Tab-separated table of C-alpha atoms in Angstrom:
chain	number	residue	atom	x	y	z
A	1	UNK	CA	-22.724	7.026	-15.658
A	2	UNK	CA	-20.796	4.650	-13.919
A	3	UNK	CA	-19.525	0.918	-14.562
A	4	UNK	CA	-20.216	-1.459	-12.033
A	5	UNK	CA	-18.482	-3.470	-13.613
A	6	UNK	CA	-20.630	-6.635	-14.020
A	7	UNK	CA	-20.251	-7.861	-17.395
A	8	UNK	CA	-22.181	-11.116	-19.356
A	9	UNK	CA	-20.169	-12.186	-22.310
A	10	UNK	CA	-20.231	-14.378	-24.986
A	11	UNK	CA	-17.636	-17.000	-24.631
A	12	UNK	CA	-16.234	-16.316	-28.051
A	13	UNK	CA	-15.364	-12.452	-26.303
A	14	UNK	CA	-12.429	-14.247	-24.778
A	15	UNK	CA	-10.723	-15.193	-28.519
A	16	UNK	CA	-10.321	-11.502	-28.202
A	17	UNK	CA	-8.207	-11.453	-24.445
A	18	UNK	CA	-4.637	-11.781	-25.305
A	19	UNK	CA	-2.665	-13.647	-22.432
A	20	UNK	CA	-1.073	-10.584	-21.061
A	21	UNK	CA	-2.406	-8.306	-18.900
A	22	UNK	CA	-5.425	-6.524	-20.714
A	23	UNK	CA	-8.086	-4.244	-20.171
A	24	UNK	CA	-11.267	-5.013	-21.062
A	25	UNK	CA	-12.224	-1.792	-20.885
A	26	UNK	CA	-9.786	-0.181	-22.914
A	27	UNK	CA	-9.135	-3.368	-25.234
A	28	UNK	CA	-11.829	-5.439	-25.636
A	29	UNK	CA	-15.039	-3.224	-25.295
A	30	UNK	CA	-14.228	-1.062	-28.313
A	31	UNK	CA	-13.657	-4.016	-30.180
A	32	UNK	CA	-17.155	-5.514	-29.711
A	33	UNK	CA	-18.651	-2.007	-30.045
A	34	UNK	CA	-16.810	-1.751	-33.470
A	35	UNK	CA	-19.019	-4.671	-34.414
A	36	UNK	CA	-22.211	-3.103	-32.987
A	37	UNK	CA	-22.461	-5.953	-30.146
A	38	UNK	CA	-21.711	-3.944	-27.325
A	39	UNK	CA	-24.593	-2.832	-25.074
A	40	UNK	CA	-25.063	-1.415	-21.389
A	41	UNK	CA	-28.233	-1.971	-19.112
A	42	UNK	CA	-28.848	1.795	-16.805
A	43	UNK	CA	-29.848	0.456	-13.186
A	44	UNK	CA	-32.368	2.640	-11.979
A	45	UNK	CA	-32.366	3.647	-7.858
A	46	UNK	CA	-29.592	3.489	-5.694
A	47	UNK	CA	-25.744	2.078	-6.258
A	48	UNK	CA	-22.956	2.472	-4.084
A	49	UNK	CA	-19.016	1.158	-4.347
A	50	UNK	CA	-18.800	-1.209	-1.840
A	51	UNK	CA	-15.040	-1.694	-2.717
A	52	UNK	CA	-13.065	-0.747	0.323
A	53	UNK	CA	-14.105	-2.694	3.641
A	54	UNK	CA	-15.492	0.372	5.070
A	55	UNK	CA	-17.682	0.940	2.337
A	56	UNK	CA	-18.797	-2.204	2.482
A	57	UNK	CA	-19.711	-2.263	5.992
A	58	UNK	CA	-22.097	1.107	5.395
A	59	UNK	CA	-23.910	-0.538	2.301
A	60	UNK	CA	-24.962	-3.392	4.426
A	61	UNK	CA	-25.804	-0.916	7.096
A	62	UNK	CA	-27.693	0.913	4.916
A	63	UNK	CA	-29.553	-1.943	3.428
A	64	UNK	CA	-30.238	-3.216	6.608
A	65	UNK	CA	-31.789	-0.125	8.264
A	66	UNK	CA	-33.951	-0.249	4.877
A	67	UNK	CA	-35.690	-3.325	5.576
């Protein structure tokens, strides 16, 4: 599986953020899923990173030829 990192939170999720660099990932996450409030949504069909220019220029030339 892989996070796309898109994430909706509740506002009161950033009482948990310390003012230092965190991960939410490594910090945060496990502290909501202690409390059974963490969930995950599975996108079905195609993803691709789109991170590094290059990548990004082939995903829109992809979705282009697709349309």
């Amino acid at each position: 599986k892989i996070n796309a990192g898109i994430y909706l939170l509740n506002p009161s999720v950033l009482n948990m953020i310390e003012l230092r660099p965190t991960s939410i990932e490594k910090e945060v996450f496990p502290k909501i899923a202690t409390k059974k409030q963490l969930y995950a949504m599975i996108l079905p069909g195609f993803w691709m990173d789109i991170g590094q220019p290059k990548d990004y220029i082939s995903g829109l030339r992809l979705y282009l030829d697709s349309l």
